[in-house]
Coordinates of C-alpha atoms and ligand atoms in Angstrom, one line a residue:
Chain O
X936 CA 14.2 -30.6 46.6
X937 CA 15.9 -30.1 43.5
X938 CA 17.5 -26.9 42.6
X939 CA 14.7 -25.3 41.1
X940 CA 12.8 -25.5 44.2
X941 CA 15.9 -23.3 45.8
X942 CA 15.4 -21.1 42.6
X943 CA 11.3 -20.6 43.8
X944 CA 11.8 -20.1 47.3
X945 CA 14.6 -17.4 46.7
X946 CA 11.7 -15.9 45.0
X947 CA 8.9 -16.7 47.2
X948 CA 11.1 -15.3 50.4
X949 CA 9.9 -11.8 49.7
X950 CA 6.3 -12.5 47.9
X951 CA 5.2 -8.6 48.0
X952 CA 8.5 -7.5 46.1
X953 CA 8.4 -10.4 43.7
X954 CA 4.7 -9.6 43.1
X955 CA 5.2 -5.7 42.2
X956 CA 8.5 -6.8 39.8
X957 CA 6.2 -9.0 38.3
X958 CA 3.5 -5.9 37.6
X959 CA 6.3 -4.0 36.3
X960 CA 7.6 -6.4 34.3
X961 CA 4.6 -7.5 32.9
X962 CA 3.3 -4.0 32.2
X963 CA 6.5 -3.5 30.4
X964 CA 5.6 -6.7 27.9
X965 CA 2.1 -6.0 27.0
X966 CA 2.8 -2.9 26.0
X967 CA 5.1 -3.8 23.5
X968 CA 2.2 -6.7 22.4
X969 CA -0.2 -4.1 22.1
X970 CA 1.6 -1.9 20.7
X971 CA 3.6 -3.6 18.5
X972 CA 0.4 -5.7 17.4
X973 CA -1.2 -3.3 17.1
X974 CA 1.0 -1.3 14.5
X975 CA 1.5 -4.5 12.8
X976 CA -1.7 -5.1 12.8
X977 CA -2.5 -1.8 11.2
X978 CA -0.2 -3.3 8.3
X979 CA -2.0 -6.1 7.8
X980 CA -5.4 -5.0 8.2
X981 CA -4.7 -3.0 5.1
X982 CA -3.4 -5.7 2.3
X983 CA -6.0 -8.0 3.9
X984 CA -8.4 -4.6 2.3
X985 CA -6.6 -4.5 -0.8
X986 CA -6.9 -8.4 -1.6
X987 CA -10.2 -8.3 -1.2
X988 CA -10.5 -5.3 -3.8
X989 CA -8.7 -7.2 -6.4
X990 CA -5.7 -5.6 -6.4
X991 CA -2.4 -6.4 -7.5
X992 CA -0.8 -3.3 -7.5
X993 CA -1.8 0.6 -5.0
X994 CA 0.1 3.7 -6.8
X995 CA -0.4 6.4 -4.2
X996 CA 1.6 8.7 -2.8
X997 CA 2.1 7.7 1.0
X998 CA 3.6 10.7 2.5
X999 CA 3.9 11.6 6.5
X1000 CA 0.2 12.0 7.1
X1001 CA -2.2 8.7 7.5
X1002 CA -3.7 9.5 4.4
X1003 CA -2.1 9.9 1.3
X1004 CA -1.1 13.0 -0.7
X1005 CA -3.9 13.8 -3.5
X1006 CA -2.4 14.0 -7.7
X1007 CA -4.1 14.6 -10.4
X1008 CA -6.5 12.1 -11.2
X1009 CA -5.1 12.4 -14.8
X1010 CA -2.3 10.4 -14.0
X1011 CA -3.8 6.9 -13.9
X1012 CA -5.0 7.6 -17.6
X1013 CA -0.9 7.2 -18.4
X1014 CA -1.4 4.2 -15.9
X1015 CA -3.7 2.5 -17.9
X1016 CA -2.3 2.4 -21.1
X1017 CA 0.6 0.6 -20.4
X1018 CA 0.6 -3.3 -21.2
X1019 CA -0.5 -6.0 -18.9
X1020 CA -2.5 -3.9 -16.9
X1021 CA -6.0 -5.2 -16.7
X1022 CA -7.5 -2.4 -15.4
X1023 CA -7.7 0.1 -12.7
X1024 CA -10.0 2.0 -10.5
X1025 CA -8.9 5.8 -9.4
X1026 CA -9.4 6.3 -5.6
X1027 CA -9.7 9.0 -2.6
X1028 CA -9.5 7.9 0.3
X1029 CA -9.4 10.1 3.4
X1030 CA -9.6 9.5 7.3
X1031 CA -11.9 12.2 8.8
X1032 CA -14.2 12.4 11.6
X1033 CA -18.2 11.7 10.7
X1034 CA -20.3 13.5 12.7
X1035 CA -19.7 12.4 16.0
X1036 CA -17.2 9.6 15.7
X1037 CA -13.7 10.2 15.1
X1038 CA -11.6 8.5 12.0
X1039 CA -13.6 6.4 9.2
X1040 CA -12.0 5.6 6.6
X1041 CA -13.8 7.2 3.4
X1042 CA -13.5 5.5 0.4
X1043 CA -14.7 7.2 -2.5
X1044 CA -14.6 5.2 -6.0
X1045 CA -14.4 6.0 -9.1
X1046 CA -18.2 4.9 -10.4
X1047 CA -18.0 1.7 -12.0
X1048 CA -14.5 0.2 -11.3
X1049 CA -13.4 -2.5 -10.1
X1050 CA -13.5 -1.5 -6.4
X1051 CA -17.2 -1.6 -6.0
X1052 CA -17.2 -5.1 -7.3
X1053 CA -16.2 -7.1 -4.8
X1054 CA -18.6 -5.0 -2.2
X1055 CA -21.3 -7.5 -0.9
X1056 CA -24.2 -6.3 -0.2
X1057 CA -26.2 -7.2 3.0
X1058 CA -29.0 -5.3 2.6
X1059 CA -30.5 -2.0 0.7
X1060 CA -28.3 -1.6 -2.9
X1061 CA -25.8 0.5 -4.2
X1062 CA -26.3 3.9 -5.5
X1063 CA -27.9 4.2 -8.7
X1064 CA -25.9 6.4 -10.7
X1065 CA -22.3 8.5 -9.5
X1066 CA -24.1 12.1 -8.7
X1067 CA -27.0 10.4 -6.3
X1068 CA -26.2 11.5 -2.8
X1069 CA -25.9 8.2 -1.5
X1070 CA -22.8 5.8 0.5
X1071 CA -22.8 2.6 1.5
X1072 CA -21.5 1.9 5.2
X1073 CA -19.3 -1.3 5.1
X1074 CA -21.1 -3.5 8.2
X1075 CA -18.6 -2.2 10.8
X1076 CA -18.8 1.4 10.1
X1077 CA -22.7 1.0 10.0
X1078 CA -22.2 -0.2 13.9
X1079 CA -19.5 2.3 14.6
X1080 CA -22.5 5.3 13.0
X1081 CA -25.1 3.5 14.3
X1082 CA -27.0 4.1 10.9
X1083 CA -29.5 1.9 9.2
X1084 CA -31.0 2.5 5.3
X1085 CA -32.7 5.6 4.7
X1086 CA -30.6 7.4 7.9
X1087 CA -29.2 10.2 6.6
X1088 CA -25.0 11.2 7.0
X1089 CA -23.2 14.0 7.1
X1090 CA -20.4 14.5 4.9
X1091 CA -18.1 17.7 4.8
X1092 CA -21.4 20.6 5.1
X1093 CA -23.0 17.8 2.2
X1094 CA -25.7 15.8 4.2
X1095 CA -26.0 12.7 2.1
X1096 CA -28.4 9.0 2.5
X1097 CA -26.8 5.4 3.8
X1098 CA -29.1 3.9 0.8
X1099 CA -27.3 0.1 1.2
X1100 CA -24.7 -1.8 3.9
X1101 CA -22.0 -3.6 3.0
X1102 CA -19.1 -6.6 3.4
X1103 CA -16.0 -5.6 2.2
X1104 CA -14.4 -9.2 3.0
X1105 CA -11.7 -7.0 4.7
X1106 CA -11.9 -4.6 8.2
X1107 CA -10.0 -2.0 6.6
X1108 CA -13.2 -2.7 4.0
X1109 CA -16.0 -3.5 6.5
X1110 CA -14.9 -0.6 8.3
X1111 CA -15.3 2.6 5.9
X1112 CA -18.1 4.6 4.2
X1113 CA -18.0 4.0 0.7
X1114 CA -19.3 6.6 -2.3
X1115 CA -18.8 7.2 -5.9
X1116 CA -15.5 9.5 -6.8
X1117 CA -17.3 12.0 -8.2
X1118 CA -19.6 12.9 -6.3
X1119 CA -16.8 13.1 -3.3
X1120 CA -14.2 15.3 -5.7
X1121 CA -17.5 17.8 -5.5
X1122 CA -18.1 17.4 -1.9
X1123 CA -15.0 18.0 -0.6
X1124 CA -14.1 20.7 -3.3
X1125 CA -11.4 18.0 -4.8
X1126 CA -11.8 17.7 -8.0
X1127 CA -9.5 16.4 -10.8
X1128 CA -7.5 15.0 -7.8
X1129 CA -7.7 11.5 -7.0
X1130 CA -4.9 9.8 -4.1
X1131 CA -4.9 6.2 -5.3
X1132 CA -4.6 4.2 -8.1
X1133 CA -6.0 0.0 -7.3
X1134 CA -4.0 -1.6 -10.6
X1135 CA -5.2 -5.3 -11.3
X1136 CA -2.3 -6.8 -13.5
X1137 CA -3.2 -9.2 -16.5
X1138 CA -3.4 -12.7 -15.1
X1139 CA -1.6 -15.3 -14.2
X1140 CA 1.7 -12.3 -13.3
X1141 CA 4.5 -13.1 -10.4
X1142 CA 6.1 -10.9 -7.9
X1143 CA 8.4 -10.2 -10.4
X1144 CA 6.5 -9.7 -12.9
X1145 CA 4.6 -7.2 -10.9
X1146 CA 7.7 -5.5 -9.7
X1147 CA 9.0 -5.0 -12.6
X1148 CA 5.3 -3.2 -13.7
X1149 CA 5.7 -1.2 -10.5
X1150 CA 9.2 0.1 -11.0
X1151 CA 7.6 1.0 -15.1
X1152 CA 4.8 3.1 -13.3
X1153 CA 7.5 5.0 -11.6
X1154 CA 9.7 6.0 -14.3
X1155 CA 6.3 7.0 -16.1
X1156 CA 4.6 9.1 -13.3
X1157 CA 6.8 10.7 -10.9
X1158 CA 3.8 12.3 -8.9
X1159 CA 3.2 8.6 -6.6
X1160 CA 4.8 5.4 -6.5
X1161 CA 3.5 1.9 -7.4
X1162 CA 3.9 -0.3 -4.5
X1163 CA 2.5 -4.2 -4.8
X1164 CA -0.3 -4.4 -2.7
X1165 CA 0.2 -4.7 1.2
X1166 CA 3.7 -3.2 0.8
X1167 CA 2.5 -0.1 0.8
X1168 CA 1.4 0.6 3.7
X1169 CA 4.3 -0.5 5.5
X1170 CA 6.0 1.8 3.8
X1171 CA 4.3 4.1 4.2
X1172 CA 6.6 7.4 6.6
X1173 CA 3.3 7.9 8.4
X1174 CA 2.6 3.8 9.0
X1175 CA 6.9 3.5 9.8
X1176 CA 7.0 6.6 12.1
X1177 CA 4.1 4.8 14.5
X1178 CA 6.2 1.3 14.0
X1179 CA 9.5 3.7 15.3
X1180 CA 7.2 4.7 17.8
X1181 CA 5.8 1.7 19.0
X1182 CA 9.5 0.0 19.1
X1183 CA 11.1 3.3 21.0
X1184 CA 8.1 2.7 23.6
X1185 CA 8.6 -0.8 23.9
X1186 CA 12.1 -0.6 24.1
X1187 CA 11.7 2.2 27.2
X1188 CA 9.1 -0.4 29.1
X1189 CA 12.1 -2.9 28.2
X1190 CA 14.4 -1.0 29.5
X1191 CA 12.9 0.3 32.8
X1192 CA 11.5 -4.0 33.4
X1193 CA 15.5 -4.5 33.2
X1194 CA 15.9 -1.8 35.4
X1195 CA 12.9 -2.7 37.8
X1196 CA 14.3 -6.6 37.7
X1197 CA 18.1 -5.5 38.4
X1198 CA 16.8 -3.7 41.4
X1199 CA 15.1 -6.5 43.2
X1200 CA 17.6 -9.2 42.4
X1201 CA 20.6 -6.6 43.4
X1202 CA 18.5 -5.8 47.1
X1203 CA 17.5 -9.8 47.1
X1204 CA 21.6 -10.6 47.1
X1205 CA 22.6 -7.3 49.6
X1206 CA 19.7 -9.2 52.5
X1207 CA 20.9 -12.4 51.7
X1208 CA 24.9 -11.7 51.3
X1209 CA 25.3 -13.8 54.5
X1210 CA 22.9 -16.5 53.5
X1211 CA 25.1 -16.9 50.1
X1212 CA 28.5 -16.5 52.3
X1213 CA 26.8 -19.7 54.0
X1214 CA 26.0 -21.6 50.6
X1215 CA 30.1 -21.6 49.7
X1216 CA 31.0 -21.8 53.4
X1217 CA 29.5 -25.4 52.9
X1218 CA 30.3 -25.7 50.2
X1219 CA 28.5 -24.4 46.8
X1220 CA 30.9 -23.2 44.1
X1221 CA 30.4 -19.2 43.4
X1222 CA 28.9 -20.5 39.9
X1223 CA 25.8 -22.4 41.5
X1224 CA 25.5 -19.6 43.7
X1225 CA 25.2 -17.2 39.5
X1226 CA 23.6 -19.3 38.4
X1227 CA 21.3 -19.5 41.3
X1228 CA 20.6 -15.6 41.2
X1229 CA 20.4 -15.3 36.8
X1230 CA 17.4 -18.4 37.5
X1231 CA 15.7 -16.6 39.4
X1232 CA 16.1 -13.3 37.8
X1233 CA 15.1 -14.8 34.4
X1234 CA 12.1 -17.7 36.2
X1235 CA 11.2 -13.6 37.4
X1236 CA 11.4 -12.4 33.5
X1237 CA 9.1 -15.3 31.9
X1238 CA 7.1 -14.6 34.2
X1239 CA 6.5 -11.5 33.9
X1240 CA 6.5 -12.1 30.4
X1241 CA 3.5 -14.5 30.0
X1242 CA 1.9 -12.3 33.0
X1243 CA 2.6 -9.1 30.1
X1244 CA 1.9 -10.7 27.1
X1245 CA -1.6 -12.0 29.0
X1246 CA -1.9 -8.5 29.8
X1247 CA -1.4 -7.1 26.5
X1248 CA -4.0 -9.8 24.6
X1249 CA -6.8 -8.3 27.0
X1250 CA -6.0 -5.1 26.8
X1251 CA -6.6 -4.8 22.7
X1252 CA -9.1 -6.6 22.8
X1253 CA -10.5 -3.9 25.6
X1254 CA -9.0 -0.8 23.2
X1255 CA -10.9 -3.0 20.1
X1256 CA -14.0 -2.1 21.2
X1257 CA -14.0 0.9 22.2
X1258 CA -16.3 3.2 19.7
X1259 CA -13.3 5.0 18.5
X1260 CA -11.2 2.3 17.4
X1261 CA -13.9 -0.1 16.7
X1262 CA -13.5 -1.7 13.1
X1263 CA -10.4 0.8 12.5
X1264 CA -8.1 -2.0 14.6
X1265 CA -6.7 -5.7 13.7
X1266 CA -4.4 -6.3 16.2
X1267 CA -1.6 -8.7 14.8
X1268 CA -1.7 -11.3 18.3
X1269 CA 0.1 -13.8 16.4
X1270 CA 2.0 -16.7 18.3
X1271 CA 4.6 -15.2 16.9
X1272 CA 4.8 -11.9 18.5
X1273 CA 3.8 -13.6 22.0
X1274 CA 6.7 -15.7 21.5
X1275 CA 9.0 -13.1 21.1
X1276 CA 8.0 -10.8 23.6
X1277 CA 8.1 -13.7 26.1
X1278 CA 11.6 -14.2 24.8
X1279 CA 12.3 -10.6 25.3
X1280 CA 11.1 -10.8 28.8
X1281 CA 13.0 -13.6 29.6
X1282 CA 16.0 -11.9 28.1
X1283 CA 15.0 -8.8 30.6
X1284 CA 15.5 -11.3 33.5
X1285 CA 18.7 -12.1 32.5
X1286 CA 20.3 -9.1 31.2
X1287 CA 19.0 -7.5 34.9
X1288 CA 21.1 -10.5 36.7
X1289 CA 24.0 -10.4 35.9
X1290 CA 25.3 -7.7 37.6
X1291 CA 23.5 -9.5 41.3
X1292 CA 25.2 -12.7 40.2
X1293 CA 28.4 -11.3 39.6
X1294 CA 27.7 -8.8 43.0
X1295 CA 26.9 -12.6 45.0
X1296 CA 30.0 -14.5 43.8
X1297 CA 32.3 -11.6 45.4
X1298 CA 30.6 -12.5 48.6
X1299 CA 32.8 -14.5 51.4
X1300 CA 32.4 -17.6 52.4
X1301 CA 34.0 -16.3 55.8
X1302 CA 31.3 -13.9 55.8
X1303 CA 29.2 -16.9 57.3
X1304 CA 31.5 -17.5 60.7
X1305 CA 32.0 -13.9 61.5
X1306 CA 28.8 -14.5 63.8
Chain X
X413 CA 52.8 -42.1 63.6
X414 CA 49.4 -41.6 62.6
X415 CA 49.4 -39.2 59.1
X416 CA 48.8 -35.4 59.4
X417 CA 45.6 -34.0 58.3
X418 CA 46.9 -30.6 59.0
X419 CA 49.9 -29.1 59.7
X420 CA 50.7 -25.4 59.9
X421 CA 53.7 -24.0 59.5
X422 CA 54.7 -19.7 60.1
X423 CA 50.8 -19.3 59.7
X424 CA 50.2 -15.9 58.9
X425 CA 46.7 -13.9 58.5
X426 CA 46.4 -10.3 58.8
X427 CA 43.6 -7.6 58.0
X428 CA 43.2 -4.9 56.3
X429 CA 46.6 -4.3 54.9
X430 CA 49.4 -5.6 57.8
X431 CA 46.8 -3.1 60.7
X432 CA 45.3 -6.2 62.0
X433 CA 47.9 -9.4 62.9
X434 CA 45.2 -12.2 63.9
X435 CA 47.6 -15.1 63.2
X436 CA 50.9 -14.1 64.2
X437 CA 53.1 -17.7 63.4
X438 CA 50.7 -20.5 64.1
X439 CA 52.5 -23.8 64.0
X440 CA 51.3 -27.2 64.6
X441 CA 49.8 -30.3 63.1
X442 CA 46.3 -32.5 63.8
X443 CA 45.9 -36.2 63.3
X444 CA 43.5 -38.0 62.2
X445 CA 40.6 -39.1 64.4
X446 CA 41.8 -36.1 67.2
X447 CA 39.7 -34.0 68.6
X448 CA 41.8 -30.7 69.3
X449 CA 39.8 -27.9 71.5
X450 CA 41.3 -24.8 70.9
X451 CA 40.5 -21.7 73.7
X452 CA 42.4 -18.3 74.4
X453 CA 40.0 -15.3 75.1
X454 CA 38.2 -13.3 72.5
X455 CA 40.0 -11.6 69.3
X456 CA 42.9 -14.1 69.7
X457 CA 42.7 -15.4 66.2
X458 CA 40.6 -18.7 66.9
X459 CA 38.5 -18.4 64.3
X460 CA 40.5 -16.7 62.2
X461 CA 42.5 -20.7 62.6
X462 CA 39.5 -22.4 62.0
X463 CA 38.5 -20.8 58.8
X464 CA 41.9 -21.1 57.4
X465 CA 41.6 -25.1 58.0
X466 CA 38.4 -24.5 56.0
X467 CA 39.3 -22.8 53.2
X468 CA 37.0 -20.0 53.9
X469 CA 39.8 -17.6 53.5
X470 CA 44.1 -17.9 52.6
X471 CA 46.7 -17.4 55.4
X472 CA 49.2 -14.1 54.6
X473 CA 51.9 -15.9 54.4
X474 CA 53.1 -19.4 56.0
X475 CA 52.4 -22.3 55.4
X476 CA 49.1 -25.0 55.8
X477 CA 48.5 -28.1 54.4
X478 CA 45.6 -30.6 54.7
X479 CA 46.3 -34.2 53.5
X480 CA 49.5 -33.3 52.1
X481 CA 48.3 -30.9 49.6
X482 CA 48.2 -27.1 50.2
X483 CA 45.2 -25.2 51.2
X484 CA 45.6 -21.8 49.4
X485 CA 46.3 -23.9 46.2
X486 CA 43.5 -26.1 46.7
X487 CA 42.1 -26.2 42.9
X488 CA 39.2 -26.4 43.8
X489 CA 38.3 -24.7 47.0
X490 CA 34.5 -24.9 46.9
X491 CA 34.5 -28.5 46.6
X492 CA 37.0 -29.0 49.7
X493 CA 34.7 -27.5 51.5
X494 CA 31.3 -29.9 50.4
X495 CA 33.5 -32.9 50.9
X496 CA 36.1 -33.0 53.4
X497 CA 35.1 -30.5 55.7
X498 CA 32.2 -30.7 57.7
X499 CA 31.7 -27.2 59.9
X500 CA 29.1 -26.0 63.3
X501 CA 28.6 -22.5 63.8
X502 CA 27.9 -21.3 66.9
X503 CA 25.1 -19.2 65.2
X504 CA 23.8 -22.5 64.1
X505 CA 23.2 -20.3 60.1
X506 CA 20.8 -22.4 59.4
X507 CA 18.5 -20.8 56.1
X508 CA 15.3 -19.8 57.3
X509 CA 13.6 -20.0 53.7
X510 CA 14.1 -24.2 53.6
X511 CA 12.9 -26.7 55.8
X512 CA 15.0 -29.1 58.3
X513 CA 15.4 -31.4 55.5
X514 CA 15.8 -29.0 53.0
X515 CA 18.6 -27.3 55.0
X516 CA 20.4 -30.8 55.3
X517 CA 20.6 -31.5 51.6
X518 CA 21.8 -27.8 50.5
X519 CA 25.6 -29.2 50.4
X520 CA 24.9 -32.5 49.0
X521 CA 23.5 -30.2 45.6
X522 CA 28.1 -30.3 45.0
X523 CA 27.3 -34.1 44.4
X524 CA 26.3 -36.5 42.0
X525 CA 23.0 -38.0 44.5
X526 CA 20.0 -37.7 42.2
X527 CA 17.1 -36.1 44.2
X528 CA 15.4 -38.8 46.1
X529 CA 18.6 -39.5 47.4
X530 CA 19.2 -36.5 48.7
X531 CA 16.5 -36.9 50.4
X532 CA 16.4 -39.9 51.9
X533 CA 19.8 -39.2 52.8
X534 CA 19.2 -36.4 55.2
X535 CA 15.7 -37.9 56.5
X536 CA 18.5 -40.5 57.6
X537 CA 20.6 -38.3 58.7
X538 CA 18.0 -36.5 60.5
X539 CA 17.1 -39.0 62.7
X540 CA 20.6 -39.7 63.6
X541 CA 20.6 -36.4 65.5
X542 CA 17.1 -37.5 66.9
X543 CA 15.3 -35.0 64.6
X544 CA 13.0 -37.0 62.5
X545 CA 9.9 -35.8 64.2
X546 CA 10.5 -31.8 63.1
X547 CA 12.0 -32.8 59.8
X548 CA 9.3 -30.6 58.0
X549 CA 9.9 -27.7 60.4
X550 CA 11.0 -24.2 59.5
X551 CA 14.2 -23.0 61.7
X552 CA 11.8 -20.1 62.9
X553 CA 10.0 -23.9 64.6
X554 CA 12.5 -25.0 66.1
X555 CA 14.7 -24.6 69.8
X556 CA 18.1 -23.4 69.4
X557 CA 19.4 -26.9 70.7
X558 CA 17.1 -28.6 67.5
X559 CA 19.0 -25.4 65.5
X560 CA 22.1 -27.1 66.0
X561 CA 21.4 -30.6 65.4
X562 CA 19.9 -29.9 62.1
X563 CA 23.7 -27.7 61.5
X564 CA 24.9 -30.7 63.1
X565 CA 23.5 -32.8 60.4
X566 CA 23.6 -30.8 57.2
X567 CA 27.6 -30.8 58.6
X568 CA 27.7 -33.8 57.9
X569 CA 25.5 -34.5 55.0
X570 CA 28.7 -35.5 52.6
X571 CA 30.6 -37.7 55.0
X572 CA 33.3 -35.2 55.8
X573 CA 36.4 -36.4 57.5
X574 CA 36.8 -33.4 58.8
X575 CA 34.5 -31.4 61.5
X576 CA 35.1 -27.7 62.4
X577 CA 32.9 -26.4 64.7
X578 CA 33.1 -22.6 66.0
X579 CA 31.5 -21.9 69.4
X580 CA 28.4 -24.8 68.8
X581 CA 27.3 -24.5 71.8
X582 CA 27.6 -20.6 72.5
X583 CA 24.8 -20.1 71.8
X584 CA 22.7 -22.8 74.5
X585 CA 22.1 -23.4 77.2
X586 CA 24.3 -25.8 79.5
X587 CA 21.6 -28.5 79.2
X588 CA 21.4 -28.2 75.8
X589 CA 25.3 -27.4 76.2
X590 CA 26.0 -30.9 77.1
X591 CA 23.8 -32.8 74.7
X592 CA 24.7 -31.0 71.3
X593 CA 28.2 -32.1 73.3
X594 CA 27.7 -35.4 73.9
X595 CA 26.4 -35.7 69.9
X596 CA 29.0 -34.4 68.1
X597 CA 31.6 -36.4 69.9
X598 CA 29.2 -39.3 69.7
X599 CA 29.4 -38.6 66.0
X600 CA 33.0 -37.5 66.0
X601 CA 34.2 -41.2 67.3
X602 CA 31.4 -43.3 65.1
X603 CA 32.9 -41.5 61.7
X604 CA 36.3 -41.7 62.8
X605 CA 36.4 -37.9 62.2
X606 CA 39.0 -35.0 63.4
X607 CA 37.5 -32.7 65.4
X608 CA 38.8 -29.1 65.4
X609 CA 36.3 -27.3 68.3
X610 CA 36.6 -23.7 69.5
X611 CA 35.5 -22.8 72.9
X612 CA 35.7 -20.7 76.0
X613 CA 34.5 -23.0 78.0
X614 CA 37.4 -25.0 79.9
X615 CA 35.1 -28.3 81.0
X616 CA 34.0 -28.6 77.1
X617 CA 37.9 -28.1 76.8
X618 CA 39.2 -31.3 78.5
X619 CA 36.7 -33.3 77.0
X620 CA 38.7 -33.2 74.4
X621 CA 42.1 -35.4 73.6
X622 CA 44.5 -31.7 72.9
X623 CA 44.0 -28.3 73.9
X624 CA 45.4 -25.8 71.9
X625 CA 45.9 -22.4 74.4
X626 CA 46.0 -19.6 72.2
X627 CA 46.7 -16.0 72.4
X628 CA 47.5 -12.7 70.1
X629 CA 47.1 -14.8 67.7
X630 CA 50.3 -17.3 68.2
X631 CA 50.0 -20.9 70.7
X632 CA 50.6 -20.5 73.9
X633 CA 50.1 -24.1 75.0
X634 CA 49.3 -27.7 73.2
X635 CA 48.7 -30.0 75.4
X636 CA 46.9 -33.9 75.3
X637 CA 44.5 -34.6 78.3
Ligands
ATP2107 N1 37.2 -10.2 58.6 C1 38.3 -9.1 58.9 N2 38.4 -8.0 59.1 C2 39.3 -7.1 60.2 N3 39.5 -8.3 61.4 C3 39.3 -8.8 61.4 C4 38.3 -9.7 60.2 N4 38.3 -11.1 61.3 C5 39.1 -10.7 62.6 N5 39.1 -9.7 62.1 C6 40.3 -9.3 63.7 O1 41.3 -10.6 64.1 C7 41.3 -10.8 65.3 C8 41.2 -12.0 65.5 O2 39.6 -12.7 65.5 P1 39.0 -13.7 65.5 O3 37.3 -13.6 65.2 O4 39.8 -15.4 64.8 O5 38.9 -14.2 66.9 P2 38.7 -15.2 68.0 O6 40.0 -15.8 68.7 O7 37.7 -15.8 67.7 O8 37.5 -14.3 69.2 P3 36.2 -14.4 69.7 O9 36.9 -15.8 70.8 O10 36.0 -13.4 70.5 O11 35.0 -15.4 68.8 C9 40.5 -9.7 66.4 O12 41.2 -8.6 66.6 C10 39.8 -9.3 65.4 O13 38.6 -8.5 64.7
MG2108 MG1 36.0 -16.4 66.9

C-alpha cells in the first residue's frame, strides 16, 4: 500500500458522491474547452480563409456586429495607389440566413479581383460575367444548403442560380456563398458600398513592412482600419465580445466547480473527523493529513479535467455536425487548450482542497480516545 | 534504580476554561518495563491521564516527562506518538476502508520504510497476533476480538517502547477479553515494553505489577501487587 492508495481509498469510500462531483467538474471543464475552443477556432478559421485568398492585409471596419460596417467603394482606389500595394480586391461580406438555413457567409467579390483566383472549381463553372444572376458555392455551403448545379437560390428578394461548386482551401471559404460584387450590391441596395478590402502586398515584405503599410493606410483612410490578415478578426469588437463571453462563462463554470469540490471535500473531512483523529493519534503528522486531503482534492480535479476535456471535445464535434452550425465552426481543440483545461481542473481541485485540508489539520488526536 | 519512562509532578488538566477539572494534581513515575493498571470510577480522569502520556493532548499545568524530556515541549509530538508510543483503544479504532494488513501499515508511513517492507512487516505482525489468515479482510468482516488483535498489531507497527491501552477489553466478551489481555501481556514481556492499561476490571488489574487507583482527578492509592 502506498500513500496514493490511501488517497484513492478516500475518494472511493463514497463512490456516488465522488462520481457526482466528477460530473460537476467535468461539465465545467467541458464548457471551458467548448467555449474557448469555438471562439479561438472562429478566429483561426477566418485567418486561414484570408491566407487561402492570398490576402496579406485586410482593410475593414469591424464594429460591434459580426459582419463589418460598409464604407464607400472609393476607399479602395485611394489605397490601391499606395506604393508596395500589389493588388486589391473590394468585397462585401455579409452573415445572413439563406432560405431555411441559418447564418451563411455571403461573400461578394469585385469581378475579376484576385480573391476569385484561389477558388478551385470542383464542378460546374464560374459566372460568365459580373451581371449574370449566378453564385458559386463552397463545398460545405453546398452541402448545408443541399444545392446542386443548376438549382435556384434565393438571396434577399432575388432568385439566382448555382453555377459552380468550389474548393476555397479554407473552412470559411468553403462555407461561403460567393458571387460578384456588383450583382450583390444591386440586390441588396448597397450600390457603391463595400465593407472589406483584401490587399496583397508586393512580394518579400516582412511582418514589419506590412505593419508599416497598415499604419500608412490607417492615416490615409480613417473610415476603416487596416490589419494584417488574421489579426483583424481577433481585434473585432464582436470577436472580443464572444471571446470575453466564453472566458466569462468558463470562469463561472470553474467557480461552480471549485464550490462543488470544496463542498465534497468538507463533507468528507467532517464525516472522517474520527478517522483523521485516529491517524493523528497513531502518529501521523498534521502535514501528512493535509497532504492526504489536498491530494484527494487534486485527484478529483485531475479526473474531472480529463473527463471534461473528453466531454468538451465530443460535444464540440457533435455541435459541428449540426446543420445550423456546420461549415461555420472549426473549433480549436489543440493539445495546448486541452492541457490548459486540465491544469485549470487540477488547480480547481487544489484550491478547493485548501480550506477542507486546513479544517482537517485542526482536529485533535485526543478525539480518537474519547470513544 | 531503573530509569523513569514517565515522571509527572502536579499534573493538572482542565477543560472548558476550568469548569471541568479532569486531573487535579497527579504525581507519579513509571519505570521501564512496568505494567501499570489504572483503575477508578467513571469520570475520574483515567483517559485524560493516558492522553497526556501519549501527547494526544496537553496538560494545563504541572510537568510531565518522558525519559527526561518534557512531553508538552516535544518539538514533534507526532513523531513521539509514531515511534515511542503504541495505542490500543477500547473501540479498536481501525480505519474501515482499509484491510487488516493495510491498517497495520498506516503508522509506518511516518518511517523511512519502503512499501514492500511495510507490507512484509505488517504481515509478520498480524502473524504474531494470530491473524495471518485474515490479513485481507476489512474490519467490518472481523469479530470484535479479531479487530482488537489487528489494532494491537497496528500499535506495534513502529516497535514502540510504551503501550497505552484504554479499556482494551471493554468491548469484548470475557473469553475474548482474556485472550486479548494475554496477548498484550505476552507482547509486552517479549519486547520489554512499558504498559499502561486503564481498566474497570479488578481481575485484569491484578495481573499488573502495580495498580494505580484514581478518584476525582487524583491518585488515591498506588500499590505494587
Ligand atoms: N474534551 C473534553 N471536554 C470537556 N470535558 C472533558 C473532556 N474530556 C474529558 N472531560 C471530562 O473530564 C473528566 C475525566 O474524563 P475521562 O475521560 O478522563 O474519565 P475516565 O476516567 O476515562 O472515565 P471513563 O471510565 O468513563 O472512561 C470527565 O468529567 C469528563 O467529562
Ligand atoms: Mg475513559
